[in-house]
PDB file of C-alpha atoms in Angstrom:
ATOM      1  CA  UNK A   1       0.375   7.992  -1.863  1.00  0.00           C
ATOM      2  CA  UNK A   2      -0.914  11.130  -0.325  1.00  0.00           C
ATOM      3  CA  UNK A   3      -2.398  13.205  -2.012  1.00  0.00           C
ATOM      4  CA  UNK A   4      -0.443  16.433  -0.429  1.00  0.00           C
ATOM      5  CA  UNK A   5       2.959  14.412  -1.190  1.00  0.00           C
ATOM      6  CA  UNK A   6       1.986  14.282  -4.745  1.00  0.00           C
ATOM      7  CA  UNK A   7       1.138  18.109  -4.739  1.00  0.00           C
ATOM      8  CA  UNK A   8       4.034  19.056  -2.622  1.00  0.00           C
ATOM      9  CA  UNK A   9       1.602  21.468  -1.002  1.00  0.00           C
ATOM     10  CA  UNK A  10      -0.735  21.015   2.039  1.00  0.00           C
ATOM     11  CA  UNK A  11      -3.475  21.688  -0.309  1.00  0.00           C
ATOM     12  CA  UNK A  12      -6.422  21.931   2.595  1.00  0.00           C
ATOM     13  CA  UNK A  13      -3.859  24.578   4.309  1.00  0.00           C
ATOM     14  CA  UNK A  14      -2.021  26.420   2.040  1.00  0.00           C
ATOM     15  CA  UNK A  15      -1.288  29.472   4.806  1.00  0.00           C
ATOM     16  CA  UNK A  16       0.092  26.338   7.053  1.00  0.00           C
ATOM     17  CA  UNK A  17       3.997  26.638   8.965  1.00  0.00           C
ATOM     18  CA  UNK A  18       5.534  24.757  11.229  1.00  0.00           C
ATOM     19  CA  UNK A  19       7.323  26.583  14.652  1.00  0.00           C
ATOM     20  CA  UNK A  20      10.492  25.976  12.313  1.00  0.00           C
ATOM     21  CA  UNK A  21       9.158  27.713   9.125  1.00  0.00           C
ATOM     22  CA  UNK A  22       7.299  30.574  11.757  1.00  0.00           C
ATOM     23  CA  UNK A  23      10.782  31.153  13.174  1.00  0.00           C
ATOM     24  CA  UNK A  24      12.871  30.926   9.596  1.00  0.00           C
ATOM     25  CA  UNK A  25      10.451  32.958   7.611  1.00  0.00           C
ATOM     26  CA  UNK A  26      10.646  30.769   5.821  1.00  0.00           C
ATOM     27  CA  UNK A  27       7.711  28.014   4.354  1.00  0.00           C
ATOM     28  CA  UNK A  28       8.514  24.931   2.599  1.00  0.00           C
ATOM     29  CA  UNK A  29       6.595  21.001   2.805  1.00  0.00           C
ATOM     30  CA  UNK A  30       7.209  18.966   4.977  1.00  0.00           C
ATOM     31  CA  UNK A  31       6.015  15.063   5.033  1.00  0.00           C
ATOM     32  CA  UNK A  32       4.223  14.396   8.188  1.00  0.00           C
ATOM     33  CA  UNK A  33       2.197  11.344   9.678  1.00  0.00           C
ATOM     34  CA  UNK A  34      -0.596  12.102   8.604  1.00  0.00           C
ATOM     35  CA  UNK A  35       0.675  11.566   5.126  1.00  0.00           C
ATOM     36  CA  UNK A  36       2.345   7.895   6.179  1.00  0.00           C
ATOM     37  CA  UNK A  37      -1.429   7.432   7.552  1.00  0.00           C
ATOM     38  CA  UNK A  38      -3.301   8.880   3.996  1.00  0.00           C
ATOM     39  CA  UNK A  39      -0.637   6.228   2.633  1.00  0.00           C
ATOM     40  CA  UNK A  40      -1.973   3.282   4.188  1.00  0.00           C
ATOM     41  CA  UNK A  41      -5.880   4.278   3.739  1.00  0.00           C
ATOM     42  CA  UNK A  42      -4.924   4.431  -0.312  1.00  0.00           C
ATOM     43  CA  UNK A  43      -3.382   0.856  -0.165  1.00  0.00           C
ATOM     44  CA  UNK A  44      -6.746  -0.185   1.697  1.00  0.00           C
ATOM     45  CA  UNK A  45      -8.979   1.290  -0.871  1.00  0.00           C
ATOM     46  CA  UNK A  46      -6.440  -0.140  -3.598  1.00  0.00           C
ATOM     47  CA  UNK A  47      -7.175  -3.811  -2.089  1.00  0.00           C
ATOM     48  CA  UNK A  48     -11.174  -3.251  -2.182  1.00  0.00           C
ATOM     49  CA  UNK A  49     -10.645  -2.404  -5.659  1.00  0.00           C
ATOM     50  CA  UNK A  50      -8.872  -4.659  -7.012  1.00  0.00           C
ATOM     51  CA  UNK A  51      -9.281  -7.931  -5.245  1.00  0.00           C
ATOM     52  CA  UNK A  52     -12.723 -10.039  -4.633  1.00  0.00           C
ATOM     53  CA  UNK A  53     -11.571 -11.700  -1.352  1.00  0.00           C
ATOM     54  CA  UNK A  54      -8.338 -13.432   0.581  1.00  0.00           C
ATOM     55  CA  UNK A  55      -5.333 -14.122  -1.429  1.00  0.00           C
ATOM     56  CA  UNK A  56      -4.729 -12.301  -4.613  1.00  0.00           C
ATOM     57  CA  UNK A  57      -7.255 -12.936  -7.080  1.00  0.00           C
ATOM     58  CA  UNK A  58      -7.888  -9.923  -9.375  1.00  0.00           C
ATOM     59  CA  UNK A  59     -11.104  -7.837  -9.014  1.00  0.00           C
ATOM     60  CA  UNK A  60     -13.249 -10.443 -11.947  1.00  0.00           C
ATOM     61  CA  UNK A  61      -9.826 -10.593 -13.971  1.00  0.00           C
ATOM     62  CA  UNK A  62     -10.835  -7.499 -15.856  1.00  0.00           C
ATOM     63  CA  UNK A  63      -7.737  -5.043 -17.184  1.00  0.00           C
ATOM     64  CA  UNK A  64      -7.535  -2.027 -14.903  1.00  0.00           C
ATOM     65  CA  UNK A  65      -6.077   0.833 -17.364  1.00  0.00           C
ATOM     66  CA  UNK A  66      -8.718   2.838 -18.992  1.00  0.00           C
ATOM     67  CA  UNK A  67      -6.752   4.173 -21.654  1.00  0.00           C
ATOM     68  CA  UNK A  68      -9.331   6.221 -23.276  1.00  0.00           C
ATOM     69  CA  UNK A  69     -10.547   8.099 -20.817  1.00  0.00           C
ATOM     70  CA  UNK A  70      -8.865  11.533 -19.714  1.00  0.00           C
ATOM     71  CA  UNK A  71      -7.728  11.575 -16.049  1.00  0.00           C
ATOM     72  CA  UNK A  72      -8.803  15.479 -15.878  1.00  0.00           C
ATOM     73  CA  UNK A  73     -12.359  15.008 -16.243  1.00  0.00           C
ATOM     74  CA  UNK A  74     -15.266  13.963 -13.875  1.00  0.00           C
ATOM     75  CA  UNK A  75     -16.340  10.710 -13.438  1.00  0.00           C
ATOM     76  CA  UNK A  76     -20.034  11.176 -14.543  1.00  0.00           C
ATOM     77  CA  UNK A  77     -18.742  13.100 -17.992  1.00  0.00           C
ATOM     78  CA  UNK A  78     -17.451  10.053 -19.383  1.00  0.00           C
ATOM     79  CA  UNK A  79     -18.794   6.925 -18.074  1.00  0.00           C
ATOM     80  CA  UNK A  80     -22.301   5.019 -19.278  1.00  0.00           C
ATOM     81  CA  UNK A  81     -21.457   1.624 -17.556  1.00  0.00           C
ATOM     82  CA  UNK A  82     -20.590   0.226 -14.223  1.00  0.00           C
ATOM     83  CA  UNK A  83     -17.247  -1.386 -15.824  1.00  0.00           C
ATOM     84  CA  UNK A  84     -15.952   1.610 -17.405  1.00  0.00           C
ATOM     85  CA  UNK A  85     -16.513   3.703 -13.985  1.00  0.00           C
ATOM     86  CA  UNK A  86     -14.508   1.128 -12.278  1.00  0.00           C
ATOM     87  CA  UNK A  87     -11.773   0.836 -15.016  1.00  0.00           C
ATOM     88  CA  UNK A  88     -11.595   4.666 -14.905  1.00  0.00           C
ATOM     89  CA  UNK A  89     -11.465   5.248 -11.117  1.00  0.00           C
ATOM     90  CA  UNK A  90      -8.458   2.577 -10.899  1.00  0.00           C
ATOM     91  CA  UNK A  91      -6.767   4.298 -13.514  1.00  0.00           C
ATOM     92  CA  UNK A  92      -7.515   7.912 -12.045  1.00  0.00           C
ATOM     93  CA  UNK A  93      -6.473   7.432  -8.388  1.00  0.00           C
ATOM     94  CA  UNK A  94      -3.906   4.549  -8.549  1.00  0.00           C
ATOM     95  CA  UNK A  95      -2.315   3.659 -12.563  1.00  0.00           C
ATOM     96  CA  UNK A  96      -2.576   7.504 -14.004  1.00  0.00           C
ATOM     97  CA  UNK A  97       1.015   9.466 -14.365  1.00  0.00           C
ATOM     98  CA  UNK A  98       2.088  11.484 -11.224  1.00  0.00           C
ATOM     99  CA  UNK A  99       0.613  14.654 -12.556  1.00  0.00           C
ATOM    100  CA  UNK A 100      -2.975  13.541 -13.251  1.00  0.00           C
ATOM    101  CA  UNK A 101      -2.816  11.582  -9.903  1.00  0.00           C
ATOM    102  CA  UNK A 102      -1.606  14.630  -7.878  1.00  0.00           C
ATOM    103  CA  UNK A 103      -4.533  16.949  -9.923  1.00  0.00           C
ATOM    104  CA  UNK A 104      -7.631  13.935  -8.707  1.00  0.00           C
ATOM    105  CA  UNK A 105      -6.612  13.732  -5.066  1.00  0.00           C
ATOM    106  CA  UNK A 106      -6.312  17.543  -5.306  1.00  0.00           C
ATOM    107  CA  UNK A 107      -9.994  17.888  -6.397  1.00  0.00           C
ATOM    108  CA  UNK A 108     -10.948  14.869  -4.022  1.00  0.00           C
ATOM    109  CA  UNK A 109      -9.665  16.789  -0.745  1.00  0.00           C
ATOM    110  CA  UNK A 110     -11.970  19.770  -2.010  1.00  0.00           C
ATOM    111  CA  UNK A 111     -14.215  17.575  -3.179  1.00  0.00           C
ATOM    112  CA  UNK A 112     -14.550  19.330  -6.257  1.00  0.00           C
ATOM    113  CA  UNK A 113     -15.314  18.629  -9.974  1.00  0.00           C
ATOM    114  CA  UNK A 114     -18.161  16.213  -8.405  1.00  0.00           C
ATOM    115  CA  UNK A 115     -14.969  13.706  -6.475  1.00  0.00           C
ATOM    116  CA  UNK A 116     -16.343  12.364  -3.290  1.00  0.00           C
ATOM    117  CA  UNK A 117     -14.985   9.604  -1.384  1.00  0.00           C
ATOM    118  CA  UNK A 118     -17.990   7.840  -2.187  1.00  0.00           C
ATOM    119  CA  UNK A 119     -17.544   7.466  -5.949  1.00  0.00           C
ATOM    120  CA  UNK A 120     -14.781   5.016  -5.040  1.00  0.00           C
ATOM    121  CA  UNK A 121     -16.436   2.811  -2.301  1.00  0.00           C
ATOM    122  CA  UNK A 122     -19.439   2.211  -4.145  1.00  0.00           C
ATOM    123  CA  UNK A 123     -16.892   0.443  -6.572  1.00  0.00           C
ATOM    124  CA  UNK A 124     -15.539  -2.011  -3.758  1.00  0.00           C
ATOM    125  CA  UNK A 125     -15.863  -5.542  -4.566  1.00  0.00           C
ATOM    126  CA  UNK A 126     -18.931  -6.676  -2.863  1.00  0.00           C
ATOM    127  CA  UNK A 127     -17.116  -8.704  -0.828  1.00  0.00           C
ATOM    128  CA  UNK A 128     -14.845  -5.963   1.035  1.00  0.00           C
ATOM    129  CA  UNK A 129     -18.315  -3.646   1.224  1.00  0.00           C
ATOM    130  CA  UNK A 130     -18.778  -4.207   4.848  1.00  0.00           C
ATOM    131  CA  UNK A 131     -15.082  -1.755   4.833  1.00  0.00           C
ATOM    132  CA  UNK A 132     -16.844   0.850   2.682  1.00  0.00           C
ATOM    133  CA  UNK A 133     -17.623   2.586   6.447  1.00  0.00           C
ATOM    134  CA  UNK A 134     -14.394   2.582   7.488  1.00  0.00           C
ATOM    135  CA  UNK A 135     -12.876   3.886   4.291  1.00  0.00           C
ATOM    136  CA  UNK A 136     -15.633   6.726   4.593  1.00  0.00           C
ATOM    137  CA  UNK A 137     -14.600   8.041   8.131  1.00  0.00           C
ATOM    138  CA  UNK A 138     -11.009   7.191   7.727  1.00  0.00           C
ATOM    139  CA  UNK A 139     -11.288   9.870   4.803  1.00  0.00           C
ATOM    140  CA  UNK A 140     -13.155  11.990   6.874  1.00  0.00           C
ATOM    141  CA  UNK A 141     -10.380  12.133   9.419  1.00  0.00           C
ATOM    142  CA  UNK A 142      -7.674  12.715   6.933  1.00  0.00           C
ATOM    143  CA  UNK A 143      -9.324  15.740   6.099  1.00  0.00           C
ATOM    144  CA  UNK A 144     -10.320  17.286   8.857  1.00  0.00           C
ATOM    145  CA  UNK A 145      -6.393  16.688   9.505  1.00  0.00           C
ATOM    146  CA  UNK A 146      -5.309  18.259   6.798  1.00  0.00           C
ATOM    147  CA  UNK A 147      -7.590  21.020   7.132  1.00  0.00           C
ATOM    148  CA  UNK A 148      -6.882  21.910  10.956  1.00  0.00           C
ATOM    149  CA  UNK A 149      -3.499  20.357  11.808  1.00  0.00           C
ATOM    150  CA  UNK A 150      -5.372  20.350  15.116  1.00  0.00           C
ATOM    151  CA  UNK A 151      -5.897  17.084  17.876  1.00  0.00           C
ATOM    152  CA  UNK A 152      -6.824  15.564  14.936  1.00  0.00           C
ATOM    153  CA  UNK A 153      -3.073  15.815  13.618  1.00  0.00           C
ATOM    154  CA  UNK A 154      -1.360  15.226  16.621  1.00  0.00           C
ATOM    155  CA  UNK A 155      -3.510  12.297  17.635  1.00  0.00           C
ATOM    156  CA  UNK A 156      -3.674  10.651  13.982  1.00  0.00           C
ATOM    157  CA  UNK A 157      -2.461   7.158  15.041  1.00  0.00           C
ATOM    158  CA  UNK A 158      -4.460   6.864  18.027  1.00  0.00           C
ATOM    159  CA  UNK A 159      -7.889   7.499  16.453  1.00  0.00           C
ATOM    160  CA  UNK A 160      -6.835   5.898  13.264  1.00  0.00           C
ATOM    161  CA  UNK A 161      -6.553   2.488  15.345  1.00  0.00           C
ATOM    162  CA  UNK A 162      -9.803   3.425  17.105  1.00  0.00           C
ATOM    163  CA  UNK A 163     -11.679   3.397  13.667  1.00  0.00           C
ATOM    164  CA  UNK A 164     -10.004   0.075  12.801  1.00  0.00           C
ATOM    165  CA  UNK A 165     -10.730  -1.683  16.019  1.00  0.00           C
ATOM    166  CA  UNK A 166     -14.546  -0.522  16.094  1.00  0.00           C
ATOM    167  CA  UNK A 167     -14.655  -2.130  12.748  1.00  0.00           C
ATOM    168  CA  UNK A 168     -12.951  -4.962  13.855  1.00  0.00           C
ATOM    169  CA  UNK A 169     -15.824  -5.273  16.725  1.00  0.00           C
ATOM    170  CA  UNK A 170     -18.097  -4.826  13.698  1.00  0.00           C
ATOM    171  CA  UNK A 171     -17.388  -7.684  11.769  1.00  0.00           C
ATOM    172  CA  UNK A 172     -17.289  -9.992  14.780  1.00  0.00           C
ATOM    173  CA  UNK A 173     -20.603  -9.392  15.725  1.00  0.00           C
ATOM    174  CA  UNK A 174     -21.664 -10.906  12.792  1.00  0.00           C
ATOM    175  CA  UNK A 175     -20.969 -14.970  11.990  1.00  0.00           C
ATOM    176  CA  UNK A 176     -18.727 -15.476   8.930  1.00  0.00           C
ATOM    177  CA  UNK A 177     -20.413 -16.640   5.623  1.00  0.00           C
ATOM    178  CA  UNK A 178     -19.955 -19.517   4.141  1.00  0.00           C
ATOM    179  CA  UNK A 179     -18.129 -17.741   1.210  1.00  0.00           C
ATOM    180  CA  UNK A 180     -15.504 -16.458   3.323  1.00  0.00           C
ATOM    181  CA  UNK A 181     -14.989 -19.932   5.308  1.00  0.00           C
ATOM    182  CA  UNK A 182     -14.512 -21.799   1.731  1.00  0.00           C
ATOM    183  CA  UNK A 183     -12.065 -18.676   0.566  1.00  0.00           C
ATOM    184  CA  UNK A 184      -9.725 -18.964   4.036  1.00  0.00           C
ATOM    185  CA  UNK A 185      -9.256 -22.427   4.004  1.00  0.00           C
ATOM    186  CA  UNK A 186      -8.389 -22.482  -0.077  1.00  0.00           C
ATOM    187  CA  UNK A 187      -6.224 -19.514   0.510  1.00  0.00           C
ATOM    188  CA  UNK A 188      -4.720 -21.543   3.611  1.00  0.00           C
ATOM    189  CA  UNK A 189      -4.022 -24.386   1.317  1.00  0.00           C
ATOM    190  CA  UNK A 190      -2.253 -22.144  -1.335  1.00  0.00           C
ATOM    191  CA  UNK A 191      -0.182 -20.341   1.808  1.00  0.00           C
ATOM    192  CA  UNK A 192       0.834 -23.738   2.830  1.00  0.00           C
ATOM    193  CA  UNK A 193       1.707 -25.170  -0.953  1.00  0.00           C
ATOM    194  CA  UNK A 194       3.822 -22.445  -1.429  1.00  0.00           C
ATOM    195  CA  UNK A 195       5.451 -22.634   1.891  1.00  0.00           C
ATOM    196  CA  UNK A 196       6.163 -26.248   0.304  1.00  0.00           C
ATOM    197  CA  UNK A 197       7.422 -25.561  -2.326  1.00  0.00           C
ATOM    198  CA  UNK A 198       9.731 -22.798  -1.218  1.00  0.00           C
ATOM    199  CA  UNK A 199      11.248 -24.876   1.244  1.00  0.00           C
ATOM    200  CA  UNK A 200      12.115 -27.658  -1.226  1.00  0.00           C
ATOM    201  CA  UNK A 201      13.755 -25.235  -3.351  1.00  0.00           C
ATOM    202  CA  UNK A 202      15.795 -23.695  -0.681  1.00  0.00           C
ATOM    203  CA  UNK A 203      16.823 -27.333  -0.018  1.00  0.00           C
ATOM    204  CA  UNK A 204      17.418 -28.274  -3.868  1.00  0.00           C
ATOM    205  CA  UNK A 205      19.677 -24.892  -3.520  1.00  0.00           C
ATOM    206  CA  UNK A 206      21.364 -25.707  -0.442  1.00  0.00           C
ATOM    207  CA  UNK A 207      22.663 -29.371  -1.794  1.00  0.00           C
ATOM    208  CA  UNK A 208      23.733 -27.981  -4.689  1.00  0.00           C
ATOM    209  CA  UNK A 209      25.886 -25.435  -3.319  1.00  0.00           C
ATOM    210  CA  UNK A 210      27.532 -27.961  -0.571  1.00  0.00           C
ATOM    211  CA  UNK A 211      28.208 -30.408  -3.782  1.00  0.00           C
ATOM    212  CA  UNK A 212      30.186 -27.078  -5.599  1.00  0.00           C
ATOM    213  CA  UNK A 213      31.790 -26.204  -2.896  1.00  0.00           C
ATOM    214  CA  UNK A 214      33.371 -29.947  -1.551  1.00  0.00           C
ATOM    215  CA  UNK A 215      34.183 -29.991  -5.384  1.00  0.00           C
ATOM    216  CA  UNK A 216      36.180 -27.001  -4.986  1.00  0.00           C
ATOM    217  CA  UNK A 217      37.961 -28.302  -1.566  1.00  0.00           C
ATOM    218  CA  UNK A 218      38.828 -31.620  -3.589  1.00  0.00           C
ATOM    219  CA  UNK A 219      40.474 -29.510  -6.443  1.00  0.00           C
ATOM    220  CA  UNK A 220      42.396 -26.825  -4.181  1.00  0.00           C
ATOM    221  CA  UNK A 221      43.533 -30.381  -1.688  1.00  0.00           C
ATOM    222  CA  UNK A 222      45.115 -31.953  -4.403  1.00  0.00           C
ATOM    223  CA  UNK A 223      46.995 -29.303  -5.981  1.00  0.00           C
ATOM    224  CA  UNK A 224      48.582 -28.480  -2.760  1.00  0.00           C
ATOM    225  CA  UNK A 225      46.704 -25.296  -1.738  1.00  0.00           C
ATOM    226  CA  UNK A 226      45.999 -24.246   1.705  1.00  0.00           C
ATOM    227  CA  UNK A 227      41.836 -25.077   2.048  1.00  0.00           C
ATOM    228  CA  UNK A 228      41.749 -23.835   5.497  1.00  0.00           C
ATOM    229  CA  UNK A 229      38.174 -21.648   6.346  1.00  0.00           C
ATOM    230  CA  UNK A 230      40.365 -18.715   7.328  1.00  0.00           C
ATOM    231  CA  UNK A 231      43.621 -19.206   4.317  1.00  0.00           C
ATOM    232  CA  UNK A 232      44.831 -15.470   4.974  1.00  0.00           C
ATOM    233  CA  UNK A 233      45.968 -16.690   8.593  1.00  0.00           C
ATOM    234  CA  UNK A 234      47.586 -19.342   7.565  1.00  0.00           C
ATOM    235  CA  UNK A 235      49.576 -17.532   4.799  1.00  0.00           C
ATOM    236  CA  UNK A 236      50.294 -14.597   7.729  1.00  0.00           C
ATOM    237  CA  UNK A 237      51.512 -17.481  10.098  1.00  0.00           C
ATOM    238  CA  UNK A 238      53.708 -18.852   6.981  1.00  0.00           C
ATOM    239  CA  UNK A 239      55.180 -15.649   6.380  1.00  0.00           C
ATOM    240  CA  UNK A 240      56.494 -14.656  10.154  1.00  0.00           C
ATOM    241  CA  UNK A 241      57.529 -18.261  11.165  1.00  0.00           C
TER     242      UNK A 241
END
């Protein structure tokens, strides 16, 4: 989630009004795009966290809560090992309560309190690394958005597709690895066993509702109800014949 949203405050531009507010006097916050856009970015960076690679394996199967660290306190402070640093950045920017998720995305727009945007890519699984660019300028943008409410804010979609497709471009100039062949086609296999599966149970389903429901018809038949699809227009044509 955004990290204004959280604040309920456009925290880069506190002095900030819309025509509406400038011709109410009055100022209140208002969601915009750019938050919907901040929105996706976080769900991005949540992925390159958490996951090593297609399908939903979790990030070496390690728990993500760091209970015993304190969300209001820098990253550096508290952290002597790679694991804990990850642990504590998940649980900062993603699995903390509202408040201490509102106060690090507060201190990572000013970058403040040592929070850079960098302190989370550098904890991307090594296989998403090749999207720590991306998430870099993507940031970048967000900011300068916040900050200006400029062409950057009015255009937000536009050049947030731009920096997608010139990483797209990117990552096709380069072949695939072998790693990420052997991942698509197990993760093809699992998408295609499930499909399976689903489909047999939505047939298991199916049957067993069409063997209720003749059950029913056989019961209502023989004790001399109406079994018609529509029985309230048969009971109205009853009634006025």
């Amino acid at each position: 989630m955004s990290g204004e949203v959280l604040n309920n405050d456009y925290v880069l531009h506190p002095d900030y009004k819309t025509p509406t507010q400038i011709q109410t006097g009055k100022k209140f916050f208002m969601h915009n795009p750019a938050h919907d856009i901040e929105s996706c970015l976080w769900v991005l960076i949540h992925i390159c966290l958490i996951h090593d690679g297609p399908g939903a394996n979790a990030y070496q199967g390690k728990p993500c809560r760091a209970d015993t660290q304190s969300p209001h306190t820098s990253i550096g402070e508290t952290n002597s090992n790679e694991d804990d640093s990850w642990r504590q950045i998940v649980f900062e920017y993603f699995d903390g309560p509202i408040e201490a998720l509102s106060h690090v995305k507060g201190e990572l727009y000013k970058q403040s309190n040592g929070r850079t945007i960098k302190q989370i890519t550098e904890h991307f699984h090594e296989y998403f690394q090749s999207l720590a660019s991306l998430v870099e300028k993507w940031w970048d943008l967000i900011i300068f958005t916040h900050s200006f409410h400029g062409r950057e804010y009015l255009n937000i979609h536009s050049l947030s597709i731009l920096l997608i497709e010139d990483t797209i471009k990117s990552l096709k100039s380069s072949p695939p690895s072998e790693d990420y062949l052997s991942r698509k086609d197990k993760e093809i296999q699992c998408r295609a066993a499930e499909k399976e599966r689903l489909l047999q149970t939505f047939c298991q389903a199916l049957q067993e509702h069409k063997a209720v429901s003749f059950g029913s018809t056989r019961t209502a038949a023989s004790s001399g109800f109406e079994t018609s699809s529509n029985p309230t227009k048969k009971f109205k044509a009853k009634v006025w014949s």
